[in-house]
């Protein structure tokens, strides 16, 4: 018999029951909540007169709607100007209080983007099943946990039963051999993978990232990669446990301690795919082929290397692909065959659950140090992923580097990644963004998003347009 | 959940690949704490020419005459014909809520994104996958001068095209049953409460660190 993949192991250890219809009842170890996708679930529970199965397995933090301006944060929830946002943040707070769920509220320095907070606190651990009403829950797979995004009905299902009814996915391996060039980051790696396999390439699969280039990444880098597994169509991304994982977890507030740690570690180290495991789909990539990436279009698969150009209609593989290309070019206001370095930028956004950890801010700060944001840039934002990331950055003096250069230094939250608060693009504006989705209107009505790494966004802020970070000083 | 058995309705063709959930219902409408009322803002960016905000009177907004759902011919459509990877992106269940609130009960496409596909079933919407060629043929018919009406029979797992032709489709047994009966799957899972407690009991022994309470 063939060995097991990491996904097989995680799946098997959480099956409560296999059902005759081909689904399984899967136990969920950790449930993360935020203000946007949970109110209807809490309400549903109340209407049905149901109780939370295990309040202590849940953790909540508001992130999508929260203001990032320090002034607007001073008075807590009551100070949120947008009444709709305020209500959502307030309802989360009330629900958590009533149900005995731990919440890192707006005044708590542990508050932040739920996918940054979970790993940072050691709430995310190898071998867990983790869900959240948010598609970027895939992020947590970087630590060898089976983590996936769910809809609100399933949020309610998990609150009520601590389980989900699921059918097993197929196994897919993305093997990235070799070494990334200096200046090429985890973000470039995952954008490149999505460009290769497409936004539906991983549909129906759980995606494991392996190979020397993945092993060399820090946990932060692995999180960036797994974060965007969903942009490749997969609900969950995974990286096997190794020393990097274990070192990351040690000493985190919610990580096990003492004797239990030893027992946990022993188990965690078994969380790798067996050498004879069989994957349904395998994609092999040479890290040396990866340049810094820039997305030019309205889907994360519409990316090119920094030395590349916007594609031509002639090169489209099908009529459908050509239609998509026409729509994307029109929306983005770009010409066929235009070099991506010529795209003029209006705003810069460094943040989001993809790239707002301390490592990301360090990478960006190293680029802007001693320089100034180009006068043509209307706004350059740095939004740390959590209050603790913000604090750490301030201890290292990164905030100074950013503000001296002309960046705005904000409070933690999702911010301009989806523009549910007041941080948004204006119509027609181009933004170099370290987020994960370049969909139409994502960062603001009519706004144009270009997905890049933190270092690339930082360099673009200084130059006013995209530059090849490998040859830039 | 409203059960789904047989549905007959008008087909509206949305000829665009990779329609994401941000496009189905933009984020500003996610500020609602309800499950209903999203219909008027379904495809907001495509349907209207201005920027929509919660609370706006939609009847007063300039509509985009080129958008498929704004065409007289497709008024009252309850079956949406779509292209590959429909529903990709964000896990927001507001997307199926908006489709349902608008009046869609059936979605036809060559492929759907996983989370969206799953969310549809929780809300009485039937997403059906057909081969690219079949979908292409339906697009031709739906765009022709005639209105395309289809009957979708979940029990028999087939749709009936106007000329009397039937096309079979695949669906998971569990999803089919839930939809047919309008079952609340939380209730089903709670019937297994003993099994869940048993699992937790074993877990506490073997993986004690997973069962500590955060509270
Ligand atoms: S940062 Fe962006 S992608 Fe991440 S959870 Fe927030 S809104 Fe979603």
PDB file of C-alpha atoms in Angstrom, chain A residues 29-31 33 52-60 95-104 110 123 162 253-254, chain B residues 209-215:
ATOM      1  CA  UNK A  29     -10.100  21.785  16.531  1.00  0.00           C
ATOM      2  CA  UNK A  30     -10.030  25.523  16.118  1.00  0.00           C
ATOM      3  CA  UNK A  31     -12.602  27.991  14.872  1.00  0.00           C
ATOM      4  CA  UNK A  33     -14.250  34.289  13.806  1.00  0.00           C
ATOM      5  CA  UNK A  52     -22.217  26.620  21.217  1.00  0.00           C
ATOM      6  CA  UNK A  53     -20.713  23.156  21.351  1.00  0.00           C
ATOM      7  CA  UNK A  54     -17.289  24.170  22.673  1.00  0.00           C
ATOM      8  CA  UNK A  55     -16.909  27.909  23.262  1.00  0.00           C
ATOM      9  CA  UNK A  56     -13.271  27.397  24.288  1.00  0.00           C
ATOM     10  CA  UNK A  57     -12.315  26.206  20.802  1.00  0.00           C
ATOM     11  CA  UNK A  58     -13.277  29.544  19.250  1.00  0.00           C
ATOM     12  CA  UNK A  59     -11.399  32.788  18.961  1.00  0.00           C
ATOM     13  CA  UNK A  60     -12.639  36.043  17.483  1.00  0.00           C
ATOM     14  CA  UNK A  95     -21.964  37.722  20.597  1.00  0.00           C
ATOM     15  CA  UNK A  96     -18.581  36.796  22.033  1.00  0.00           C
ATOM     16  CA  UNK A  97     -19.458  38.177  25.438  1.00  0.00           C
ATOM     17  CA  UNK A  98     -22.798  36.379  25.534  1.00  0.00           C
ATOM     18  CA  UNK A  99     -21.365  33.089  24.342  1.00  0.00           C
ATOM     19  CA  UNK A 100     -18.157  33.051  26.343  1.00  0.00           C
ATOM     20  CA  UNK A 101     -15.877  33.255  23.314  1.00  0.00           C
ATOM     21  CA  UNK A 102     -12.470  34.873  23.669  1.00  0.00           C
ATOM     22  CA  UNK A 103     -12.198  37.994  21.564  1.00  0.00           C
ATOM     23  CA  UNK A 104      -9.178  40.153  20.867  1.00  0.00           C
ATOM     24  CA  UNK A 110      -3.330  41.266  20.020  1.00  0.00           C
ATOM     25  CA  UNK A 123      -3.427  29.268  18.262  1.00  0.00           C
ATOM     26  CA  UNK A 162     -17.589  21.467  16.377  1.00  0.00           C
ATOM     27  CA  UNK A 253       1.310  32.208  24.164  1.00  0.00           C
ATOM     28  CA  UNK A 254      -1.134  29.435  23.250  1.00  0.00           C
TER      29      UNK A 254
ATOM     30  CA  UNK B 209      -3.052  20.061  23.930  1.00  0.00           C
ATOM     31  CA  UNK B 210      -5.874  20.276  21.389  1.00  0.00           C
ATOM     32  CA  UNK B 211      -8.594  20.306  23.980  1.00  0.00           C
ATOM     33  CA  UNK B 212      -7.572  23.065  26.336  1.00  0.00           C
ATOM     34  CA  UNK B 213     -10.065  25.890  26.542  1.00  0.00           C
ATOM     35  CA  UNK B 214      -9.091  29.332  25.317  1.00  0.00           C
ATOM     36  CA  UNK B 215     -11.709  30.892  27.531  1.00  0.00           C
TER      37      UNK B 215
END
